Structure formats: structure tokens, C-alpha cells
Amino acid sequence: MKKQLWLLFGVLTLILGCQQKSNFEDFVRAEQQINERQQEILKQSEELNQLIREVNRRFPDKKISLDTALGFTKEQEALLLSMIQQEKDVSTKGLLQKILDSEKQIEELQQKIKEITDKLPAPHVVKKGETHRQIAMEYLMNVHKLDEKKAKELVDRVALVDAMEVGYNVWLYYNDGVFGTFVTQGEAKISPYKLSRLIRRRELERAREEGRQQALEEIRQAQQSPAPAFPDTGKQQ
């Protein structure tokens, strides 16, 4: 009987260990799948914005725009459908249809992300002033009762999102010393991936501008400096 109990304990330990490993692998796999789809959404969004700019160039009185980060409003979609029905030019009609098709593809990608996140525990919804580090630390210390030192060690090992928007969803995982976290768009107007791209682009532009200003200042100083005096050799011409 004792031997049977030890055997049962061993089997349960093995099962629980496999479940913990599987849960974290599922969490990481979900993050990878979401990141891939967010990148696809960003690419589709950039192409869609180019199409919209072209339509607005051809029809300046219509003012087609993405009024929401999650797609067209019903009014905007109805306007596009009306324009497609009335348009006689084949190429322009195809351009208008491509806008609707592209927006539909983005909706499908967003739905796939929702299907993935629906299988995860509920996320933390970002409020004004919160940072990814703060949310992760509070999760480990308040929910899992880790001390500050241990929580900091775990948080320092993971990639954190620098810029946070109200409405972002922060997904968190902790089990037996293993911690993971990632961020999705949630109800925010811009995705974390796109916001990160915009910030990097602005930083690069600022660095270039600062470099240009520094170069101009060095040229200005060089122009204002007196010409170097050549030593008198004492030779007569």
C-alpha cells in the first residue's frame, strides 16, 4: 500500500510538472503568435493608409479616414460602398474595393489575436501613469507574494514595453520561479509595436537633427575664428 502511494505521488508530480511546463510554453507560444499578427497588422495598416491617401487625392470632398484604430465606422464603410457602386472607372473602383478588402484582412488578424488571448487568464488593463515594470512588480509581489528583491530579479530578465498607453492589455504569467509577460493593444488607439516604431523613428530624427545642428555650429565657429598667423621666417623677397 505504501509503495502504491509513493507511485501515485510520483505520477502526480510528473503530471503537475508537465502541466507547468506546458502552461508556460503555451504562454510563450501565444506571445509569439500575437507578435507575428501585430506585425502583419502594422504592415497592412501602412498599406491601407497609402490607399486612403490616394483615394483622398482623387476625391478631396469625400474625406475617407480610419476613424477608429479597430477599423472603419459604419458611416465610413457605407460611404466607400456607395462610392464603389457609383464609380465607372475600373481602376478607381478596384482601388476603393482594395481599401475595404485590406480593412477586412486587418479585422481578421485582430480576431485571430482575440482567439489566442481568450485562452489566457484575464490581462491587466493599463491605467494612466502605469508602467510595464510597475505592473509586473505588483503582480509578483501582491498576487504571488514574492519579496521585492526576487520580483526585481525576475522582472529584470524579461523584455518590457517602454511606452504604455491607457487601455493596453498586459499579460502576466508566473509559476514555480518562471515569469513571463507581454503587451497587446487592447482598447488603445495604437498598438505597442507601432508605437515603439514611431518612438524609434522620432528618436532617430531628433538625433539626426541634433547632429546637423552640431555640425552647423562647428562650421559657424570655424568661420568666425581668426585665420592662423604664419611665422615670420625673416627671409627677404
PDB file of C-alpha atoms in Angstrom:
ATOM      1  CA  MET A   1       0.000   0.000   0.000  1.00  0.00           C
ATOM      2  CA  LYS A   2       2.810   2.380   0.941  1.00  0.00           C
ATOM      3  CA  LYS A   3       4.584   1.572  -2.327  1.00  0.00           C
ATOM      4  CA  GLN A   4       1.362   2.289  -4.242  1.00  0.00           C
ATOM      5  CA  LEU A   5       1.024   5.696  -2.509  1.00  0.00           C
ATOM      6  CA  TRP A   6       4.589   6.670  -3.433  1.00  0.00           C
ATOM      7  CA  LEU A   7       3.935   5.570  -7.012  1.00  0.00           C
ATOM      8  CA  LEU A   8       0.769   7.686  -7.115  1.00  0.00           C
ATOM      9  CA  PHE A   9       2.670  10.688  -5.671  1.00  0.00           C
ATOM     10  CA  GLY A  10       5.368  10.281  -8.316  1.00  0.00           C
ATOM     11  CA  VAL A  11       2.814  10.165 -11.117  1.00  0.00           C
ATOM     12  CA  LEU A  12       1.045  13.283  -9.801  1.00  0.00           C
ATOM     13  CA  THR A  13       4.358  15.151  -9.504  1.00  0.00           C
ATOM     14  CA  LEU A  14       5.238  14.236 -13.076  1.00  0.00           C
ATOM     15  CA  ILE A  15       1.815  15.325 -14.331  1.00  0.00           C
ATOM     16  CA  LEU A  16       1.952  18.652 -12.460  1.00  0.00           C
ATOM     17  CA  GLY A  17       5.477  19.306 -13.679  1.00  0.00           C
ATOM     18  CA  CYS A  18       4.419  18.655 -17.276  1.00  0.00           C
ATOM     19  CA  GLN A  19       1.387  20.918 -16.836  1.00  0.00           C
ATOM     20  CA  GLN A  20       3.542  23.787 -15.507  1.00  0.00           C
ATOM     21  CA  LYS A  21       5.958  23.430 -18.404  1.00  0.00           C
ATOM     22  CA  SER A  22       3.098  23.158 -20.889  1.00  0.00           C
ATOM     23  CA  ASN A  23       1.351  26.235 -19.435  1.00  0.00           C
ATOM     24  CA  PHE A  24       4.455  28.406 -19.826  1.00  0.00           C
ATOM     25  CA  GLU A  25       5.151  27.043 -23.309  1.00  0.00           C
ATOM     26  CA  ASP A  26       1.558  27.882 -24.233  1.00  0.00           C
ATOM     27  CA  PHE A  27       2.061  31.397 -22.837  1.00  0.00           C
ATOM     28  CA  VAL A  28       5.268  31.925 -24.853  1.00  0.00           C
ATOM     29  CA  ARG A  29       3.681  30.454 -27.984  1.00  0.00           C
ATOM     30  CA  ALA A  30       0.723  32.819 -27.590  1.00  0.00           C
ATOM     31  CA  GLU A  31       3.092  35.793 -27.307  1.00  0.00           C
ATOM     32  CA  GLN A  32       4.945  34.760 -30.478  1.00  0.00           C
ATOM     33  CA  GLN A  33       1.732  34.253 -32.439  1.00  0.00           C
ATOM     34  CA  ILE A  34       0.356  37.609 -31.293  1.00  0.00           C
ATOM     35  CA  ASN A  35       3.594  39.432 -32.168  1.00  0.00           C
ATOM     36  CA  GLU A  36       3.523  37.925 -35.656  1.00  0.00           C
ATOM     37  CA  ARG A  37      -0.039  39.055 -36.204  1.00  0.00           C
ATOM     38  CA  GLN A  38       0.638  42.527 -34.785  1.00  0.00           C
ATOM     39  CA  GLN A  39       3.460  42.935 -37.289  1.00  0.00           C
ATOM     40  CA  GLU A  40       1.122  41.794 -40.080  1.00  0.00           C
ATOM     41  CA  ILE A  41      -1.487  44.316 -38.890  1.00  0.00           C
ATOM     42  CA  LEU A  42       1.106  47.110 -38.926  1.00  0.00           C
ATOM     43  CA  LYS A  43       2.139  46.222 -42.470  1.00  0.00           C
ATOM     44  CA  GLN A  44      -1.487  46.046 -43.627  1.00  0.00           C
ATOM     45  CA  SER A  45      -2.270  49.352 -41.875  1.00  0.00           C
ATOM     46  CA  GLU A  46       0.586  51.144 -43.618  1.00  0.00           C
ATOM     47  CA  GLU A  47      -0.592  49.832 -46.999  1.00  0.00           C
ATOM     48  CA  LEU A  48      -4.187  50.773 -46.155  1.00  0.00           C
ATOM     49  CA  ASN A  49      -3.186  54.330 -45.225  1.00  0.00           C
ATOM     50  CA  GLN A  50      -1.406  54.685 -48.577  1.00  0.00           C
ATOM     51  CA  LEU A  51      -4.565  53.558 -50.388  1.00  0.00           C
ATOM     52  CA  ILE A  52      -6.682  56.006 -48.380  1.00  0.00           C
ATOM     53  CA  ARG A  53      -4.319  58.889 -49.195  1.00  0.00           C
ATOM     54  CA  GLU A  54      -4.615  58.062 -52.902  1.00  0.00           C
ATOM     55  CA  VAL A  55      -8.428  57.982 -52.726  1.00  0.00           C
ATOM     56  CA  ASN A  56      -8.497  61.296 -50.853  1.00  0.00           C
ATOM     57  CA  ARG A  57      -6.253  62.761 -53.539  1.00  0.00           C
ATOM     58  CA  ARG A  58      -8.749  61.688 -56.214  1.00  0.00           C
ATOM     59  CA  PHE A  59     -11.838  62.570 -54.158  1.00  0.00           C
ATOM     60  CA  PRO A  60     -10.856  65.503 -51.879  1.00  0.00           C
ATOM     61  CA  ASP A  61     -14.513  66.139 -50.988  1.00  0.00           C
ATOM     62  CA  LYS A  62     -15.115  62.627 -49.584  1.00  0.00           C
ATOM     63  CA  LYS A  63     -12.528  62.613 -46.744  1.00  0.00           C
ATOM     64  CA  ILE A  64     -12.137  58.876 -46.227  1.00  0.00           C
ATOM     65  CA  SER A  65     -10.430  58.110 -42.914  1.00  0.00           C
ATOM     66  CA  LEU A  66      -9.980  55.393 -40.315  1.00  0.00           C
ATOM     67  CA  ASP A  67     -11.986  56.975 -37.521  1.00  0.00           C
ATOM     68  CA  THR A  68     -11.096  54.211 -35.104  1.00  0.00           C
ATOM     69  CA  ALA A  69      -7.996  52.089 -34.533  1.00  0.00           C
ATOM     70  CA  LEU A  70     -10.181  48.996 -34.876  1.00  0.00           C
ATOM     71  CA  GLY A  71     -11.491  49.792 -38.368  1.00  0.00           C
ATOM     72  CA  PHE A  72     -13.917  51.975 -40.295  1.00  0.00           C
ATOM     73  CA  THR A  73     -17.066  53.314 -38.699  1.00  0.00           C
ATOM     74  CA  LYS A  74     -20.342  52.145 -40.222  1.00  0.00           C
ATOM     75  CA  GLU A  75     -20.708  55.571 -41.870  1.00  0.00           C
ATOM     76  CA  GLN A  76     -17.277  55.398 -43.493  1.00  0.00           C
ATOM     77  CA  GLU A  77     -17.869  51.849 -44.692  1.00  0.00           C
ATOM     78  CA  ALA A  78     -21.245  52.842 -46.153  1.00  0.00           C
ATOM     79  CA  LEU A  79     -19.583  55.783 -47.930  1.00  0.00           C
ATOM     80  CA  LEU A  80     -16.984  53.501 -49.522  1.00  0.00           C
ATOM     81  CA  LEU A  81     -19.644  51.024 -50.641  1.00  0.00           C
ATOM     82  CA  SER A  82     -21.651  53.870 -52.185  1.00  0.00           C
ATOM     83  CA  MET A  83     -18.558  55.176 -53.997  1.00  0.00           C
ATOM     84  CA  ILE A  84     -17.824  51.682 -55.375  1.00  0.00           C
ATOM     85  CA  GLN A  85     -21.386  51.321 -56.691  1.00  0.00           C
ATOM     86  CA  GLN A  86     -21.317  54.729 -58.375  1.00  0.00           C
ATOM     87  CA  GLU A  87     -17.769  54.609 -59.775  1.00  0.00           C
ATOM     88  CA  LYS A  88     -17.447  53.964 -63.526  1.00  0.00           C
ATOM     89  CA  ASP A  89     -13.658  53.872 -63.831  1.00  0.00           C
ATOM     90  CA  VAL A  90     -12.453  50.277 -63.388  1.00  0.00           C
ATOM     91  CA  SER A  91      -9.084  51.140 -61.815  1.00  0.00           C
ATOM     92  CA  THR A  92     -10.614  53.567 -59.299  1.00  0.00           C
ATOM     93  CA  LYS A  93     -13.338  51.080 -58.453  1.00  0.00           C
ATOM     94  CA  GLY A  94     -10.647  48.457 -57.842  1.00  0.00           C
ATOM     95  CA  LEU A  95      -8.760  50.884 -55.592  1.00  0.00           C
ATOM     96  CA  LEU A  96     -11.864  51.512 -53.477  1.00  0.00           C
ATOM     97  CA  GLN A  97     -12.578  47.789 -53.218  1.00  0.00           C
ATOM     98  CA  LYS A  98      -8.971  47.145 -52.197  1.00  0.00           C
ATOM     99  CA  ILE A  99      -9.423  49.523 -49.267  1.00  0.00           C
ATOM    100  CA  LEU A 100     -12.392  47.541 -47.969  1.00  0.00           C
ATOM    101  CA  ASP A 101     -10.592  44.229 -48.549  1.00  0.00           C
ATOM    102  CA  SER A 102      -7.488  45.451 -46.720  1.00  0.00           C
ATOM    103  CA  GLU A 103      -9.542  46.663 -43.767  1.00  0.00           C
ATOM    104  CA  LYS A 104     -11.288  43.286 -43.653  1.00  0.00           C
ATOM    105  CA  GLN A 105      -7.921  41.492 -43.528  1.00  0.00           C
ATOM    106  CA  ILE A 106      -6.920  43.639 -40.546  1.00  0.00           C
ATOM    107  CA  GLU A 107     -10.192  42.720 -38.813  1.00  0.00           C
ATOM    108  CA  GLU A 108      -9.475  39.026 -39.397  1.00  0.00           C
ATOM    109  CA  LEU A 109      -5.974  39.370 -37.895  1.00  0.00           C
ATOM    110  CA  GLN A 110      -7.417  41.170 -34.872  1.00  0.00           C
ATOM    111  CA  GLN A 111      -9.968  38.387 -34.459  1.00  0.00           C
ATOM    112  CA  LYS A 112      -7.174  35.800 -34.507  1.00  0.00           C
ATOM    113  CA  ILE A 113      -5.400  37.714 -31.747  1.00  0.00           C
ATOM    114  CA  LYS A 114      -8.630  37.725 -29.725  1.00  0.00           C
ATOM    115  CA  GLU A 115      -9.000  33.973 -30.187  1.00  0.00           C
ATOM    116  CA  ILE A 116      -5.478  33.497 -28.781  1.00  0.00           C
ATOM    117  CA  THR A 117      -5.916  35.844 -25.815  1.00  0.00           C
ATOM    118  CA  ASP A 118      -9.333  34.389 -24.945  1.00  0.00           C
ATOM    119  CA  LYS A 119      -7.500  31.203 -23.905  1.00  0.00           C
ATOM    120  CA  LEU A 120      -5.240  33.091 -21.471  1.00  0.00           C
ATOM    121  CA  PRO A 121      -6.023  34.319 -17.945  1.00  0.00           C
ATOM    122  CA  ALA A 122      -7.534  37.813 -17.797  1.00  0.00           C
ATOM    123  CA  PRO A 123      -4.991  40.587 -18.501  1.00  0.00           C
ATOM    124  CA  HIS A 124      -4.211  43.718 -16.536  1.00  0.00           C
ATOM    125  CA  VAL A 125      -5.717  46.738 -18.325  1.00  0.00           C
ATOM    126  CA  VAL A 126      -3.299  49.675 -18.240  1.00  0.00           C
ATOM    127  CA  LYS A 127      -4.432  52.812 -16.440  1.00  0.00           C
ATOM    128  CA  LYS A 128      -2.984  56.318 -16.724  1.00  0.00           C
ATOM    129  CA  GLY A 129       0.544  56.609 -15.385  1.00  0.00           C
ATOM    130  CA  GLU A 130       1.221  52.873 -15.106  1.00  0.00           C
ATOM    131  CA  THR A 131       4.410  51.324 -16.452  1.00  0.00           C
ATOM    132  CA  HIS A 132       5.079  47.764 -17.558  1.00  0.00           C
ATOM    133  CA  ARG A 133       7.708  47.365 -14.823  1.00  0.00           C
ATOM    134  CA  GLN A 134       5.350  48.634 -12.125  1.00  0.00           C
ATOM    135  CA  ILE A 135       2.564  46.292 -13.235  1.00  0.00           C
ATOM    136  CA  ALA A 136       4.911  43.292 -13.342  1.00  0.00           C
ATOM    137  CA  MET A 137       6.398  44.058  -9.915  1.00  0.00           C
ATOM    138  CA  GLU A 138       2.978  44.492  -8.297  1.00  0.00           C
ATOM    139  CA  TYR A 139       1.746  41.279  -9.903  1.00  0.00           C
ATOM    140  CA  LEU A 140       4.632  39.241  -8.478  1.00  0.00           C
ATOM    141  CA  MET A 141       4.611  40.897  -5.051  1.00  0.00           C
ATOM    142  CA  ASN A 142       0.853  41.221  -4.479  1.00  0.00           C
ATOM    143  CA  VAL A 143      -0.534  38.182  -6.288  1.00  0.00           C
ATOM    144  CA  HIS A 144       2.312  35.713  -5.773  1.00  0.00           C
ATOM    145  CA  LYS A 145       3.716  37.213  -2.543  1.00  0.00           C
ATOM    146  CA  LEU A 146       7.321  37.395  -3.718  1.00  0.00           C
ATOM    147  CA  ASP A 147       9.660  39.769  -1.919  1.00  0.00           C
ATOM    148  CA  GLU A 148      10.851  42.868  -3.783  1.00  0.00           C
ATOM    149  CA  LYS A 149      14.346  41.515  -4.437  1.00  0.00           C
ATOM    150  CA  LYS A 150      13.102  38.273  -6.008  1.00  0.00           C
ATOM    151  CA  ALA A 151      10.450  40.101  -8.027  1.00  0.00           C
ATOM    152  CA  LYS A 152      13.046  42.550  -9.354  1.00  0.00           C
ATOM    153  CA  GLU A 153      15.348  39.684 -10.376  1.00  0.00           C
ATOM    154  CA  LEU A 154      12.549  38.107 -12.421  1.00  0.00           C
ATOM    155  CA  VAL A 155      11.364  41.372 -13.993  1.00  0.00           C
ATOM    156  CA  ASP A 156      14.924  42.312 -14.984  1.00  0.00           C
ATOM    157  CA  ARG A 157      15.152  39.129 -17.068  1.00  0.00           C
ATOM    158  CA  VAL A 158      12.218  39.863 -19.367  1.00  0.00           C
ATOM    159  CA  ALA A 159      11.674  42.373 -22.176  1.00  0.00           C
ATOM    160  CA  LEU A 160       9.470  45.254 -21.061  1.00  0.00           C
ATOM    161  CA  VAL A 161       7.498  47.714 -23.165  1.00  0.00           C
ATOM    162  CA  ASP A 162       8.838  51.236 -22.597  1.00  0.00           C
ATOM    163  CA  ALA A 163       5.882  53.290 -23.827  1.00  0.00           C
ATOM    164  CA  MET A 164       2.468  52.367 -22.433  1.00  0.00           C
ATOM    165  CA  GLU A 165      -0.953  53.637 -23.483  1.00  0.00           C
ATOM    166  CA  VAL A 166      -4.150  53.606 -21.448  1.00  0.00           C
ATOM    167  CA  GLY A 167      -6.165  50.550 -22.472  1.00  0.00           C
ATOM    168  CA  TYR A 168      -3.233  48.273 -23.300  1.00  0.00           C
ATOM    169  CA  ASN A 169      -3.581  44.693 -22.054  1.00  0.00           C
ATOM    170  CA  VAL A 170      -0.644  43.364 -20.024  1.00  0.00           C
ATOM    171  CA  TRP A 171      -0.464  39.565 -19.927  1.00  0.00           C
ATOM    172  CA  LEU A 172       1.374  38.010 -16.998  1.00  0.00           C
ATOM    173  CA  TYR A 173       2.495  34.507 -16.093  1.00  0.00           C
ATOM    174  CA  TYR A 174       4.262  33.155 -13.020  1.00  0.00           C
ATOM    175  CA  ASN A 175       4.721  29.601 -11.802  1.00  0.00           C
ATOM    176  CA  ASP A 176       7.470  27.976  -9.761  1.00  0.00           C
ATOM    177  CA  GLY A 177      10.101  30.645 -10.401  1.00  0.00           C
ATOM    178  CA  VAL A 178       9.211  31.136 -14.078  1.00  0.00           C
ATOM    179  CA  PHE A 179       7.897  34.589 -15.100  1.00  0.00           C
ATOM    180  CA  GLY A 180       6.719  35.933 -18.442  1.00  0.00           C
ATOM    181  CA  THR A 181       4.838  38.996 -19.660  1.00  0.00           C
ATOM    182  CA  PHE A 182       3.835  40.732 -22.889  1.00  0.00           C
ATOM    183  CA  VAL A 183       1.547  43.562 -24.011  1.00  0.00           C
ATOM    184  CA  THR A 184      -1.221  43.800 -26.619  1.00  0.00           C
ATOM    185  CA  GLN A 185      -3.240  46.735 -27.950  1.00  0.00           C
ATOM    186  CA  GLY A 186      -6.474  46.103 -26.066  1.00  0.00           C
ATOM    187  CA  GLU A 187      -8.717  49.181 -26.374  1.00  0.00           C
ATOM    188  CA  ALA A 188      -5.886  51.650 -27.058  1.00  0.00           C
ATOM    189  CA  LYS A 189      -5.769  53.623 -30.305  1.00  0.00           C
ATOM    190  CA  ILE A 190      -2.307  52.396 -31.314  1.00  0.00           C
ATOM    191  CA  SER A 191      -0.594  49.020 -30.991  1.00  0.00           C
ATOM    192  CA  PRO A 192       2.544  48.619 -28.826  1.00  0.00           C
ATOM    193  CA  TYR A 193       4.514  47.523 -31.888  1.00  0.00           C
ATOM    194  CA  LYS A 194       3.506  50.579 -33.934  1.00  0.00           C
ATOM    195  CA  LEU A 195       4.057  52.968 -31.013  1.00  0.00           C
ATOM    196  CA  SER A 196       7.541  51.554 -30.490  1.00  0.00           C
ATOM    197  CA  ARG A 197       8.301  52.048 -34.195  1.00  0.00           C
ATOM    198  CA  LEU A 198       7.098  55.659 -34.077  1.00  0.00           C
ATOM    199  CA  ILE A 199       9.166  56.443 -30.984  1.00  0.00           C
ATOM    200  CA  ARG A 200      12.317  54.947 -32.510  1.00  0.00           C
ATOM    201  CA  ARG A 201      11.723  56.940 -35.711  1.00  0.00           C
ATOM    202  CA  ARG A 202      11.302  60.192 -33.754  1.00  0.00           C
ATOM    203  CA  GLU A 203      14.426  59.496 -31.715  1.00  0.00           C
ATOM    204  CA  LEU A 204      16.385  58.851 -34.899  1.00  0.00           C
ATOM    205  CA  GLU A 205      15.085  62.052 -36.496  1.00  0.00           C
ATOM    206  CA  ARG A 206      15.942  64.025 -33.339  1.00  0.00           C
ATOM    207  CA  ALA A 207      19.451  62.539 -33.281  1.00  0.00           C
ATOM    208  CA  ARG A 208      19.937  63.454 -36.934  1.00  0.00           C
ATOM    209  CA  GLU A 209      18.689  66.986 -36.310  1.00  0.00           C
ATOM    210  CA  GLU A 210      20.970  67.374 -33.305  1.00  0.00           C
ATOM    211  CA  GLY A 211      23.854  66.096 -35.426  1.00  0.00           C
ATOM    212  CA  ARG A 212      23.071  68.639 -38.153  1.00  0.00           C
ATOM    213  CA  GLN A 213      22.830  71.466 -35.633  1.00  0.00           C
ATOM    214  CA  GLN A 214      26.138  70.476 -34.076  1.00  0.00           C
ATOM    215  CA  ALA A 215      27.811  70.333 -37.495  1.00  0.00           C
ATOM    216  CA  LEU A 216      26.432  73.780 -38.415  1.00  0.00           C
ATOM    217  CA  GLU A 217      27.636  75.196 -35.108  1.00  0.00           C
ATOM    218  CA  GLU A 218      31.130  73.808 -35.682  1.00  0.00           C
ATOM    219  CA  ILE A 219      31.181  75.351 -39.191  1.00  0.00           C
ATOM    220  CA  ARG A 220      29.986  78.682 -37.810  1.00  0.00           C
ATOM    221  CA  GLN A 221      32.661  78.699 -35.117  1.00  0.00           C
ATOM    222  CA  ALA A 222      35.323  77.786 -37.658  1.00  0.00           C
ATOM    223  CA  GLN A 223      34.229  80.672 -39.902  1.00  0.00           C
ATOM    224  CA  GLN A 224      34.355  83.145 -37.014  1.00  0.00           C
ATOM    225  CA  SER A 225      37.780  82.037 -35.785  1.00  0.00           C
ATOM    226  CA  PRO A 226      40.696  84.243 -36.925  1.00  0.00           C
ATOM    227  CA  ALA A 227      42.951  82.806 -39.611  1.00  0.00           C
ATOM    228  CA  PRO A 228      46.096  81.209 -38.181  1.00  0.00           C
ATOM    229  CA  ALA A 229      49.174  83.507 -38.276  1.00  0.00           C
ATOM    230  CA  PHE A 230      52.133  82.130 -40.217  1.00  0.00           C
ATOM    231  CA  PRO A 231      55.543  82.585 -38.515  1.00  0.00           C
ATOM    232  CA  ASP A 232      57.921  85.249 -39.900  1.00  0.00           C
ATOM    233  CA  THR A 233      60.897  83.412 -41.376  1.00  0.00           C
ATOM    234  CA  GLY A 234      62.870  86.624 -41.737  1.00  0.00           C
ATOM    235  CA  LYS A 235      63.606  85.972 -45.400  1.00  0.00           C
ATOM    236  CA  GLN A 236      63.602  88.959 -47.718  1.00  0.00           C
ATOM    237  CA  GLN A 237      61.952  88.716 -51.105  1.00  0.00           C
TER     238      GLN A 237
END
